[in-house]
Amino acid sequence: MEHRIDPELLAVLPYLPTVDIADPAAFRAAQRARTQPVQRPDGILVEDRVVAADVPVRIYTPKDADRPLGVLVWFHGGGFVFGDVDSSDGSCVATAIEVGCVVVSVEYRLAPEHPFPAGFEDAWAALRWVADNAASFGADPARIAVGGVSAGGGLAAALCLRARAEGGPAIVYQLLDTAVLDDRLDTPSMREFDATPLWNRPQAALSWQYYLAGAEPTAYAAPARAEDVSNLPPAYITANELDPLRDEAIEYATRLIRAGVRVELHHRPGTFHGSNAIPAADVSRRAAADMRRALRAAFEVA
C-alpha cells in the first residue's frame, strides 16, 4: 500500500504514532503527552466555558470584528474514544482567523465510560446553547454551521438530522471531514483497509463497540442509517483514498446529492485517515484551505 501514499506523507510515516484503543485511558494519556501547546496570535480571543448541561467548550473569537460573525460549532475526532479541545486547538485558531468566524469547540463525553447517546447529547446541548447565546460572544445566531473530523464529523451530521426533526436550531452548513458515519463496517474501503496508518478496520470496529455498548444503532449514532436525508443543510464532505471511512463518506454525499442537498465532495488521492492534520504535506494544506474557503463562502451567502 505504501506506493499509493502521497510522497510527502510517506516521508513522515515512520514518525506517526500507533493508534491502539484497546486500553482507552492509556492511549488518551499518551496522546495528551504528545500534544504541544499552540502559539496563538494576538488577533484572537480564546475563552473556556462550561455551558448547558455541564459541557465544556472553548470559544475562539477574532478581535475587532465590526459585526456579529458566523459561528462554527466544532467537534474533535478520536473514534468517540479519545481527543479533546486541546487536540483541535491549532485548527480552530486557524479557522477562526482565516474564515473570520467564531469557533466553538466542544468537549463531549467519551466512550466506553460514556457510550451513546452521552456524547451526542453533549453535542446537542452545546449546539442549542450556541443558538440561544450567540450574541453574547459576538456570533450571529442566523449563521450557525456545524463540523467535525472523524467521529466529530459523525456528530455534526447527526446534529443536522436532529435539528431537522425538531425544527431547529437552524444550521446553514455542515463540514464533514473524513466522518464516521456507518457502524455496519461493510463498505469496500472498510473491508480493504485493515492495516492502514493511524486508523484501520480493527480500530473502527472497537470504537463502535465502545460507543454503542450493545445498544441498537439509530441514525443519531450512525447517520448513514438515516432513511431520509432530504432537507438537510448544504455540506462539505471529504474522503481520503486510503481510509477505511472513505466509502461511507462518498456514499453519504451521493445520497445527499440525490436528495437535492447541495454538496461539495473532495476525494484526495494518496491520503489516509488523519493525514489531513499533517501540515508538512501540500495535500494537507490544500485540504484545510479548501474547507475554510467553503465555510467562508457559506457564511457570506447565509
PDB file of C-alpha atoms in Angstrom:
ATOM      1  CA  MET A   1       0.000   0.000   0.000  1.00  0.00           C
ATOM      2  CA  GLU A   2       2.874   2.412   0.642  1.00  0.00           C
ATOM      3  CA  HIS A   3       3.380   3.015  -3.080  1.00  0.00           C
ATOM      4  CA  ARG A   4      -0.097   4.585  -3.141  1.00  0.00           C
ATOM      5  CA  ILE A   5       0.659   7.132  -0.383  1.00  0.00           C
ATOM      6  CA  ASP A   6       1.459  10.733  -1.305  1.00  0.00           C
ATOM      7  CA  PRO A   7       5.292  11.099  -1.227  1.00  0.00           C
ATOM      8  CA  GLU A   8       5.228  13.928   1.330  1.00  0.00           C
ATOM      9  CA  LEU A   9       3.002  11.880   3.626  1.00  0.00           C
ATOM     10  CA  LEU A  10       5.110   8.791   3.102  1.00  0.00           C
ATOM     11  CA  ALA A  11       8.165  10.680   4.366  1.00  0.00           C
ATOM     12  CA  VAL A  12       6.573  11.253   7.779  1.00  0.00           C
ATOM     13  CA  LEU A  13       5.019   7.802   8.075  1.00  0.00           C
ATOM     14  CA  PRO A  14       7.801   6.402  10.334  1.00  0.00           C
ATOM     15  CA  TYR A  15       7.199   9.190  12.863  1.00  0.00           C
ATOM     16  CA  LEU A  16       3.446   8.757  13.244  1.00  0.00           C
ATOM     17  CA  PRO A  17       2.077   7.253  16.470  1.00  0.00           C
ATOM     18  CA  THR A  18       0.322   3.910  16.539  1.00  0.00           C
ATOM     19  CA  VAL A  19      -3.341   4.271  17.380  1.00  0.00           C
ATOM     20  CA  ASP A  20      -4.443   1.442  19.664  1.00  0.00           C
ATOM     21  CA  ILE A  21      -7.586   1.985  21.724  1.00  0.00           C
ATOM     22  CA  ALA A  22      -7.605  -1.429  23.390  1.00  0.00           C
ATOM     23  CA  ASP A  23      -6.802   0.497  26.597  1.00  0.00           C
ATOM     24  CA  PRO A  24      -8.583   3.832  26.104  1.00  0.00           C
ATOM     25  CA  ALA A  25      -7.275   5.508  29.272  1.00  0.00           C
ATOM     26  CA  ALA A  26      -3.671   4.640  28.463  1.00  0.00           C
ATOM     27  CA  PHE A  27      -3.997   5.840  24.891  1.00  0.00           C
ATOM     28  CA  ARG A  28      -5.602   9.124  25.981  1.00  0.00           C
ATOM     29  CA  ALA A  29      -2.736   9.745  28.391  1.00  0.00           C
ATOM     30  CA  ALA A  30      -0.183   9.066  25.658  1.00  0.00           C
ATOM     31  CA  GLN A  31      -1.995  11.394  23.278  1.00  0.00           C
ATOM     32  CA  ARG A  32      -2.142  14.205  25.838  1.00  0.00           C
ATOM     33  CA  ALA A  33       1.598  13.812  26.425  1.00  0.00           C
ATOM     34  CA  ARG A  34       2.203  14.276  22.682  1.00  0.00           C
ATOM     35  CA  THR A  35       0.000  17.369  22.368  1.00  0.00           C
ATOM     36  CA  GLN A  36       2.063  20.537  22.054  1.00  0.00           C
ATOM     37  CA  PRO A  37       0.758  23.933  23.197  1.00  0.00           C
ATOM     38  CA  VAL A  38      -0.381  26.167  20.347  1.00  0.00           C
ATOM     39  CA  GLN A  39       1.096  29.624  19.916  1.00  0.00           C
ATOM     40  CA  ARG A  40      -1.985  31.764  19.463  1.00  0.00           C
ATOM     41  CA  PRO A  41      -1.691  35.064  17.581  1.00  0.00           C
ATOM     42  CA  ASP A  42      -2.729  38.349  19.147  1.00  0.00           C
ATOM     43  CA  GLY A  43      -5.721  38.707  16.850  1.00  0.00           C
ATOM     44  CA  ILE A  44      -7.896  36.176  18.607  1.00  0.00           C
ATOM     45  CA  LEU A  45      -9.670  35.840  21.949  1.00  0.00           C
ATOM     46  CA  VAL A  46      -9.875  32.355  23.450  1.00  0.00           C
ATOM     47  CA  GLU A  47     -12.186  31.540  26.337  1.00  0.00           C
ATOM     48  CA  ASP A  48     -13.007  28.269  28.083  1.00  0.00           C
ATOM     49  CA  ARG A  49     -16.538  27.945  29.425  1.00  0.00           C
ATOM     50  CA  VAL A  50     -18.838  25.273  30.810  1.00  0.00           C
ATOM     51  CA  VAL A  51     -22.257  25.580  29.186  1.00  0.00           C
ATOM     52  CA  ALA A  52     -25.661  23.931  29.036  1.00  0.00           C
ATOM     53  CA  ALA A  53     -25.645  20.596  30.868  1.00  0.00           C
ATOM     54  CA  ASP A  54     -22.066  20.852  32.137  1.00  0.00           C
ATOM     55  CA  VAL A  55     -20.497  20.705  28.667  1.00  0.00           C
ATOM     56  CA  PRO A  56     -17.035  22.316  28.418  1.00  0.00           C
ATOM     57  CA  VAL A  57     -16.439  24.419  25.300  1.00  0.00           C
ATOM     58  CA  ARG A  58     -13.605  26.584  24.033  1.00  0.00           C
ATOM     59  CA  ILE A  59     -14.644  29.724  22.166  1.00  0.00           C
ATOM     60  CA  TYR A  60     -12.363  31.370  19.586  1.00  0.00           C
ATOM     61  CA  THR A  61     -13.362  34.893  18.570  1.00  0.00           C
ATOM     62  CA  PRO A  62     -11.431  37.147  16.171  1.00  0.00           C
ATOM     63  CA  LYS A  63     -10.728  40.510  17.756  1.00  0.00           C
ATOM     64  CA  ASP A  64     -12.099  43.810  16.500  1.00  0.00           C
ATOM     65  CA  ALA A  65     -14.971  42.380  14.446  1.00  0.00           C
ATOM     66  CA  ASP A  66     -17.314  45.194  13.434  1.00  0.00           C
ATOM     67  CA  ARG A  67     -20.412  42.977  13.223  1.00  0.00           C
ATOM     68  CA  PRO A  68     -21.645  39.600  14.515  1.00  0.00           C
ATOM     69  CA  LEU A  69     -19.761  36.750  12.873  1.00  0.00           C
ATOM     70  CA  GLY A  70     -20.798  33.372  11.600  1.00  0.00           C
ATOM     71  CA  VAL A  71     -20.112  30.613  14.128  1.00  0.00           C
ATOM     72  CA  LEU A  72     -18.802  27.092  13.579  1.00  0.00           C
ATOM     73  CA  VAL A  73     -19.667  24.542  16.283  1.00  0.00           C
ATOM     74  CA  TRP A  74     -16.765  22.100  16.013  1.00  0.00           C
ATOM     75  CA  PHE A  75     -16.306  18.512  17.246  1.00  0.00           C
ATOM     76  CA  HIS A  76     -12.882  16.871  17.515  1.00  0.00           C
ATOM     77  CA  GLY A  77     -12.079  13.393  16.261  1.00  0.00           C
ATOM     78  CA  GLY A  78     -10.948  10.284  18.091  1.00  0.00           C
ATOM     79  CA  GLY A  79     -13.310   7.423  17.309  1.00  0.00           C
ATOM     80  CA  PHE A  80     -15.688   8.583  20.083  1.00  0.00           C
ATOM     81  CA  VAL A  81     -12.994   7.323  22.483  1.00  0.00           C
ATOM     82  CA  PHE A  82     -10.191   9.898  22.646  1.00  0.00           C
ATOM     83  CA  GLY A  83      -9.434  13.504  21.706  1.00  0.00           C
ATOM     84  CA  ASP A  84     -10.280  16.799  23.372  1.00  0.00           C
ATOM     85  CA  VAL A  85     -10.423  20.526  22.680  1.00  0.00           C
ATOM     86  CA  ASP A  86      -6.646  20.758  23.041  1.00  0.00           C
ATOM     87  CA  SER A  87      -6.147  18.356  20.138  1.00  0.00           C
ATOM     88  CA  SER A  88      -8.188  20.700  17.886  1.00  0.00           C
ATOM     89  CA  ASP A  89      -6.706  23.936  19.225  1.00  0.00           C
ATOM     90  CA  GLY A  90      -4.428  24.745  16.295  1.00  0.00           C
ATOM     91  CA  SER A  91      -7.009  24.063  13.620  1.00  0.00           C
ATOM     92  CA  CYS A  92      -9.679  26.043  15.483  1.00  0.00           C
ATOM     93  CA  VAL A  93      -7.381  29.058  15.792  1.00  0.00           C
ATOM     94  CA  ALA A  94      -6.562  28.897  12.080  1.00  0.00           C
ATOM     95  CA  THR A  95     -10.221  28.527  11.098  1.00  0.00           C
ATOM     96  CA  ALA A  96     -11.343  31.468  13.231  1.00  0.00           C
ATOM     97  CA  ILE A  97      -8.674  33.732  11.761  1.00  0.00           C
ATOM     98  CA  GLU A  98      -8.734  32.601   8.129  1.00  0.00           C
ATOM     99  CA  VAL A  99     -12.510  32.359   7.817  1.00  0.00           C
ATOM    100  CA  GLY A 100     -13.230  35.340  10.053  1.00  0.00           C
ATOM    101  CA  CYS A 101     -15.721  33.468  12.206  1.00  0.00           C
ATOM    102  CA  VAL A 102     -16.282  32.377  15.780  1.00  0.00           C
ATOM    103  CA  VAL A 103     -15.430  28.743  16.522  1.00  0.00           C
ATOM    104  CA  VAL A 104     -16.970  26.898  19.467  1.00  0.00           C
ATOM    105  CA  SER A 105     -15.050  23.672  20.090  1.00  0.00           C
ATOM    106  CA  VAL A 106     -16.986  21.131  22.158  1.00  0.00           C
ATOM    107  CA  GLU A 107     -15.576  18.746  24.787  1.00  0.00           C
ATOM    108  CA  TYR A 108     -18.131  15.933  24.563  1.00  0.00           C
ATOM    109  CA  ARG A 109     -18.100  12.849  26.784  1.00  0.00           C
ATOM    110  CA  LEU A 110     -16.207   9.829  25.511  1.00  0.00           C
ATOM    111  CA  ALA A 111     -16.844   6.087  25.313  1.00  0.00           C
ATOM    112  CA  PRO A 112     -16.512   3.492  26.703  1.00  0.00           C
ATOM    113  CA  GLU A 113     -17.125   5.259  30.027  1.00  0.00           C
ATOM    114  CA  HIS A 114     -19.937   7.267  28.415  1.00  0.00           C
ATOM    115  CA  PRO A 115     -21.455   5.354  25.482  1.00  0.00           C
ATOM    116  CA  PHE A 116     -24.062   6.692  23.078  1.00  0.00           C
ATOM    117  CA  PRO A 117     -26.086   8.828  23.480  1.00  0.00           C
ATOM    118  CA  ALA A 118     -23.933  10.695  26.045  1.00  0.00           C
ATOM    119  CA  GLY A 119     -21.530  12.366  23.615  1.00  0.00           C
ATOM    120  CA  PHE A 120     -24.316  13.124  21.162  1.00  0.00           C
ATOM    121  CA  GLU A 121     -26.465  14.701  23.890  1.00  0.00           C
ATOM    122  CA  ASP A 122     -23.483  16.888  24.858  1.00  0.00           C
ATOM    123  CA  ALA A 123     -23.129  17.938  21.222  1.00  0.00           C
ATOM    124  CA  TRP A 124     -26.836  18.746  21.007  1.00  0.00           C
ATOM    125  CA  ALA A 125     -26.765  20.714  24.254  1.00  0.00           C
ATOM    126  CA  ALA A 126     -23.778  22.745  23.018  1.00  0.00           C
ATOM    127  CA  LEU A 127     -25.482  23.498  19.698  1.00  0.00           C
ATOM    128  CA  ARG A 128     -28.642  24.632  21.478  1.00  0.00           C
ATOM    129  CA  TRP A 129     -26.581  26.816  23.805  1.00  0.00           C
ATOM    130  CA  VAL A 130     -24.807  28.449  20.864  1.00  0.00           C
ATOM    131  CA  ALA A 131     -28.118  29.174  19.160  1.00  0.00           C
ATOM    132  CA  ASP A 132     -29.549  30.724  22.334  1.00  0.00           C
ATOM    133  CA  ASN A 133     -26.452  32.691  23.362  1.00  0.00           C
ATOM    134  CA  ALA A 134     -24.592  33.545  20.144  1.00  0.00           C
ATOM    135  CA  ALA A 135     -24.971  37.279  20.566  1.00  0.00           C
ATOM    136  CA  SER A 136     -23.206  37.168  23.944  1.00  0.00           C
ATOM    137  CA  PHE A 137     -19.901  36.203  22.310  1.00  0.00           C
ATOM    138  CA  GLY A 138     -20.102  38.140  19.059  1.00  0.00           C
ATOM    139  CA  ALA A 139     -21.730  35.492  16.870  1.00  0.00           C
ATOM    140  CA  ASP A 140     -24.730  35.658  14.554  1.00  0.00           C
ATOM    141  CA  PRO A 141     -27.427  33.109  15.530  1.00  0.00           C
ATOM    142  CA  ALA A 142     -28.668  33.140  11.923  1.00  0.00           C
ATOM    143  CA  ARG A 143     -25.296  31.846  10.658  1.00  0.00           C
ATOM    144  CA  ILE A 144     -24.528  28.645  12.568  1.00  0.00           C
ATOM    145  CA  ALA A 145     -22.507  25.866  10.949  1.00  0.00           C
ATOM    146  CA  VAL A 146     -21.561  22.516  12.447  1.00  0.00           C
ATOM    147  CA  GLY A 147     -18.499  20.498  11.634  1.00  0.00           C
ATOM    148  CA  GLY A 148     -16.034  17.938  12.793  1.00  0.00           C
ATOM    149  CA  VAL A 149     -13.366  15.474  11.828  1.00  0.00           C
ATOM    150  CA  SER A 150     -13.746  11.692  12.025  1.00  0.00           C
ATOM    151  CA  ALA A 151     -16.084  10.906  14.956  1.00  0.00           C
ATOM    152  CA  GLY A 152     -16.707  14.636  15.265  1.00  0.00           C
ATOM    153  CA  GLY A 153     -17.924  14.689  11.686  1.00  0.00           C
ATOM    154  CA  GLY A 154     -20.364  11.930  12.555  1.00  0.00           C
ATOM    155  CA  LEU A 155     -21.680  14.002  15.448  1.00  0.00           C
ATOM    156  CA  ALA A 156     -22.083  17.033  13.179  1.00  0.00           C
ATOM    157  CA  ALA A 157     -24.040  15.009  10.613  1.00  0.00           C
ATOM    158  CA  ALA A 158     -26.270  13.586  13.358  1.00  0.00           C
ATOM    159  CA  LEU A 159     -26.973  17.069  14.714  1.00  0.00           C
ATOM    160  CA  CYS A 160     -28.269  18.128  11.310  1.00  0.00           C
ATOM    161  CA  LEU A 161     -30.666  15.172  11.322  1.00  0.00           C
ATOM    162  CA  ARG A 162     -31.944  16.033  14.794  1.00  0.00           C
ATOM    163  CA  ALA A 163     -32.235  19.759  14.064  1.00  0.00           C
ATOM    164  CA  ARG A 164     -34.350  18.910  11.015  1.00  0.00           C
ATOM    165  CA  ALA A 165     -36.542  16.591  13.067  1.00  0.00           C
ATOM    166  CA  GLU A 166     -37.056  19.111  15.870  1.00  0.00           C
ATOM    167  CA  GLY A 167     -37.416  22.248  13.761  1.00  0.00           C
ATOM    168  CA  GLY A 168     -34.112  23.834  14.775  1.00  0.00           C
ATOM    169  CA  PRO A 169     -31.670  25.186  15.630  1.00  0.00           C
ATOM    170  CA  ALA A 170     -31.231  26.412  12.081  1.00  0.00           C
ATOM    171  CA  ILE A 171     -27.923  25.199  10.599  1.00  0.00           C
ATOM    172  CA  VAL A 172     -26.582  26.860   7.450  1.00  0.00           C
ATOM    173  CA  TYR A 173     -23.727  24.413   6.669  1.00  0.00           C
ATOM    174  CA  GLN A 174     -22.182  21.109   7.711  1.00  0.00           C
ATOM    175  CA  LEU A 175     -18.472  20.260   7.408  1.00  0.00           C
ATOM    176  CA  LEU A 176     -17.913  16.504   7.471  1.00  0.00           C
ATOM    177  CA  ASP A 177     -14.168  15.856   7.359  1.00  0.00           C
ATOM    178  CA  THR A 178     -13.459  12.117   6.877  1.00  0.00           C
ATOM    179  CA  ALA A 179     -16.512  11.497   9.033  1.00  0.00           C
ATOM    180  CA  VAL A 180     -17.501   8.361  10.961  1.00  0.00           C
ATOM    181  CA  LEU A 181     -20.994   7.669   9.623  1.00  0.00           C
ATOM    182  CA  ASP A 182     -21.724   3.937   9.455  1.00  0.00           C
ATOM    183  CA  ASP A 183     -21.441   1.294  12.172  1.00  0.00           C
ATOM    184  CA  ARG A 184     -22.014  -1.600   9.779  1.00  0.00           C
ATOM    185  CA  LEU A 185     -18.344  -1.697   8.651  1.00  0.00           C
ATOM    186  CA  ASP A 186     -19.354  -3.211   5.327  1.00  0.00           C
ATOM    187  CA  THR A 187     -18.143  -0.838   2.616  1.00  0.00           C
ATOM    188  CA  PRO A 188     -15.378  -1.917   0.206  1.00  0.00           C
ATOM    189  CA  SER A 189     -12.898   0.515   1.771  1.00  0.00           C
ATOM    190  CA  MET A 190     -13.717  -0.674   5.291  1.00  0.00           C
ATOM    191  CA  ARG A 191     -13.158  -4.263   4.244  1.00  0.00           C
ATOM    192  CA  GLU A 192      -9.922  -3.433   2.392  1.00  0.00           C
ATOM    193  CA  PHE A 193      -8.052  -1.219   4.861  1.00  0.00           C
ATOM    194  CA  ASP A 194      -7.332  -3.331   7.907  1.00  0.00           C
ATOM    195  CA  ALA A 195      -3.694  -2.205   8.346  1.00  0.00           C
ATOM    196  CA  THR A 196      -3.608   1.450   7.270  1.00  0.00           C
ATOM    197  CA  PRO A 197      -1.759   4.207   9.180  1.00  0.00           C
ATOM    198  CA  LEU A 198      -3.445   5.880  12.160  1.00  0.00           C
ATOM    199  CA  TRP A 199      -6.862   4.230  11.672  1.00  0.00           C
ATOM    200  CA  ASN A 200      -7.964   0.877  10.318  1.00  0.00           C
ATOM    201  CA  ARG A 201     -10.845  -1.566  10.369  1.00  0.00           C
ATOM    202  CA  PRO A 202      -9.941  -3.275  13.696  1.00  0.00           C
ATOM    203  CA  GLN A 203      -9.764   0.084  15.496  1.00  0.00           C
ATOM    204  CA  ALA A 204     -13.015   1.202  13.843  1.00  0.00           C
ATOM    205  CA  ALA A 205     -14.760  -1.962  14.996  1.00  0.00           C
ATOM    206  CA  LEU A 206     -13.525  -1.470  18.550  1.00  0.00           C
ATOM    207  CA  SER A 207     -14.601   2.172  18.603  1.00  0.00           C
ATOM    208  CA  TRP A 208     -18.141   1.256  17.541  1.00  0.00           C
ATOM    209  CA  GLN A 209     -18.198  -1.481  20.166  1.00  0.00           C
ATOM    210  CA  TYR A 210     -17.303   1.074  22.829  1.00  0.00           C
ATOM    211  CA  TYR A 211     -19.661   3.748  21.504  1.00  0.00           C
ATOM    212  CA  LEU A 212     -22.783   1.642  21.052  1.00  0.00           C
ATOM    213  CA  ALA A 213     -22.173  -0.656  24.035  1.00  0.00           C
ATOM    214  CA  GLY A 214     -24.718  -3.109  22.722  1.00  0.00           C
ATOM    215  CA  ALA A 215     -27.412  -0.505  22.049  1.00  0.00           C
ATOM    216  CA  GLU A 216     -29.450  -0.599  18.857  1.00  0.00           C
ATOM    217  CA  PRO A 217     -27.838   1.905  16.461  1.00  0.00           C
ATOM    218  CA  THR A 218     -30.005   4.800  15.311  1.00  0.00           C
ATOM    219  CA  ALA A 219     -29.331   7.488  12.725  1.00  0.00           C
ATOM    220  CA  TYR A 220     -28.225   9.789  15.551  1.00  0.00           C
ATOM    221  CA  ALA A 221     -25.445   7.308  16.323  1.00  0.00           C
ATOM    222  CA  ALA A 222     -24.689   6.339  12.713  1.00  0.00           C
ATOM    223  CA  PRO A 223     -26.067   8.947  10.265  1.00  0.00           C
ATOM    224  CA  ALA A 224     -25.645   6.558   7.303  1.00  0.00           C
ATOM    225  CA  ARG A 225     -28.642   4.692   8.736  1.00  0.00           C
ATOM    226  CA  ALA A 226     -30.955   7.678   8.164  1.00  0.00           C
ATOM    227  CA  GLU A 227     -33.729   6.647   5.780  1.00  0.00           C
ATOM    228  CA  ASP A 228     -34.371  10.223   4.626  1.00  0.00           C
ATOM    229  CA  VAL A 229     -31.540  12.708   4.039  1.00  0.00           C
ATOM    230  CA  SER A 230     -33.569  15.399   2.269  1.00  0.00           C
ATOM    231  CA  ASN A 231     -33.899  18.977   3.542  1.00  0.00           C
ATOM    232  CA  LEU A 232     -30.539  18.930   5.314  1.00  0.00           C
ATOM    233  CA  PRO A 233     -28.031  21.812   5.312  1.00  0.00           C
ATOM    234  CA  PRO A 234     -25.557  22.160   2.429  1.00  0.00           C
ATOM    235  CA  ALA A 235     -22.499  20.018   3.067  1.00  0.00           C
ATOM    236  CA  TYR A 236     -18.763  19.927   2.530  1.00  0.00           C
ATOM    237  CA  ILE A 237     -17.588  16.315   2.661  1.00  0.00           C
ATOM    238  CA  THR A 238     -14.075  14.921   2.427  1.00  0.00           C
ATOM    239  CA  ALA A 239     -12.877  11.389   1.752  1.00  0.00           C
ATOM    240  CA  ASN A 240      -9.281  10.152   1.841  1.00  0.00           C
ATOM    241  CA  GLU A 241      -8.286   7.476  -0.653  1.00  0.00           C
ATOM    242  CA  LEU A 242      -6.611   5.032   1.752  1.00  0.00           C
ATOM    243  CA  ASP A 243      -9.074   5.462   4.609  1.00  0.00           C
ATOM    244  CA  PRO A 244     -11.447   2.714   5.767  1.00  0.00           C
ATOM    245  CA  LEU A 245     -14.026   5.504   6.156  1.00  0.00           C
ATOM    246  CA  ARG A 246     -13.664   6.605   2.515  1.00  0.00           C
ATOM    247  CA  ASP A 247     -16.694   4.906   1.028  1.00  0.00           C
ATOM    248  CA  GLU A 248     -19.171   5.819   3.747  1.00  0.00           C
ATOM    249  CA  ALA A 249     -18.320   9.481   3.165  1.00  0.00           C
ATOM    250  CA  ILE A 250     -18.732   9.186  -0.600  1.00  0.00           C
ATOM    251  CA  GLU A 251     -21.960   7.212  -0.275  1.00  0.00           C
ATOM    252  CA  TYR A 252     -23.425   9.700   2.208  1.00  0.00           C
ATOM    253  CA  ALA A 253     -22.504  12.572  -0.113  1.00  0.00           C
ATOM    254  CA  THR A 254     -24.124  10.772  -3.040  1.00  0.00           C
ATOM    255  CA  ARG A 255     -27.317  10.204  -1.067  1.00  0.00           C
ATOM    256  CA  LEU A 256     -27.449  13.879  -0.089  1.00  0.00           C
ATOM    257  CA  ILE A 257     -26.950  14.953  -3.711  1.00  0.00           C
ATOM    258  CA  ARG A 258     -29.734  12.659  -4.896  1.00  0.00           C
ATOM    259  CA  ALA A 259     -31.989  14.101  -2.195  1.00  0.00           C
ATOM    260  CA  GLY A 260     -31.413  17.623  -3.516  1.00  0.00           C
ATOM    261  CA  VAL A 261     -28.893  18.801  -0.905  1.00  0.00           C
ATOM    262  CA  ARG A 262     -26.012  20.956  -2.146  1.00  0.00           C
ATOM    263  CA  VAL A 263     -22.776  19.055  -1.587  1.00  0.00           C
ATOM    264  CA  GLU A 264     -19.122  19.794  -2.256  1.00  0.00           C
ATOM    265  CA  LEU A 265     -17.259  16.472  -2.160  1.00  0.00           C
ATOM    266  CA  HIS A 266     -13.467  16.150  -2.100  1.00  0.00           C
ATOM    267  CA  HIS A 267     -11.699  12.824  -2.570  1.00  0.00           C
ATOM    268  CA  ARG A 268      -7.937  13.189  -2.033  1.00  0.00           C
ATOM    269  CA  PRO A 269      -5.642  10.615  -3.666  1.00  0.00           C
ATOM    270  CA  GLY A 270      -2.676   9.359  -1.687  1.00  0.00           C
ATOM    271  CA  THR A 271      -4.114  10.310   1.693  1.00  0.00           C
ATOM    272  CA  PHE A 272      -5.091   8.208   4.709  1.00  0.00           C
ATOM    273  CA  HIS A 273      -7.239   8.802   7.769  1.00  0.00           C
ATOM    274  CA  GLY A 274      -5.724  11.565   9.875  1.00  0.00           C
ATOM    275  CA  SER A 275      -3.264  12.683   7.209  1.00  0.00           C
ATOM    276  CA  ASN A 276      -5.140  15.962   6.756  1.00  0.00           C
ATOM    277  CA  ALA A 277      -3.593  17.043  10.070  1.00  0.00           C
ATOM    278  CA  ILE A 278      -0.002  16.641   8.810  1.00  0.00           C
ATOM    279  CA  PRO A 279       0.826  20.246   7.895  1.00  0.00           C
ATOM    280  CA  ALA A 280       4.128  19.490   6.153  1.00  0.00           C
ATOM    281  CA  ALA A 281       2.320  17.959   3.157  1.00  0.00           C
ATOM    282  CA  ASP A 282       0.926  20.139   0.411  1.00  0.00           C
ATOM    283  CA  VAL A 283      -2.140  17.904   0.096  1.00  0.00           C
ATOM    284  CA  SER A 284      -2.948  18.607   3.754  1.00  0.00           C
ATOM    285  CA  ARG A 285      -2.552  22.358   3.336  1.00  0.00           C
ATOM    286  CA  ARG A 286      -4.843  22.297   0.326  1.00  0.00           C
ATOM    287  CA  ALA A 287      -7.411  20.258   2.259  1.00  0.00           C
ATOM    288  CA  ALA A 288      -7.508  22.835   5.067  1.00  0.00           C
ATOM    289  CA  ALA A 289      -7.608  25.783   2.664  1.00  0.00           C
ATOM    290  CA  ASP A 290     -10.459  24.263   0.645  1.00  0.00           C
ATOM    291  CA  MET A 291     -12.561  23.576   3.722  1.00  0.00           C
ATOM    292  CA  ARG A 292     -12.086  27.092   5.098  1.00  0.00           C
ATOM    293  CA  ARG A 293     -12.826  28.635   1.711  1.00  0.00           C
ATOM    294  CA  ALA A 294     -16.102  26.698   1.552  1.00  0.00           C
ATOM    295  CA  LEU A 295     -17.063  27.711   5.106  1.00  0.00           C
ATOM    296  CA  ARG A 296     -16.299  31.357   4.389  1.00  0.00           C
ATOM    297  CA  ALA A 297     -18.489  31.254   1.301  1.00  0.00           C
ATOM    298  CA  ALA A 298     -21.313  29.576   3.230  1.00  0.00           C
ATOM    299  CA  PHE A 299     -21.296  32.332   5.843  1.00  0.00           C
ATOM    300  CA  GLU A 300     -21.222  35.029   3.153  1.00  0.00           C
ATOM    301  CA  VAL A 301     -24.386  33.779   1.478  1.00  0.00           C
ATOM    302  CA  ALA A 302     -26.288  32.839   4.635  1.00  0.00           C
TER     303      ALA A 302
END
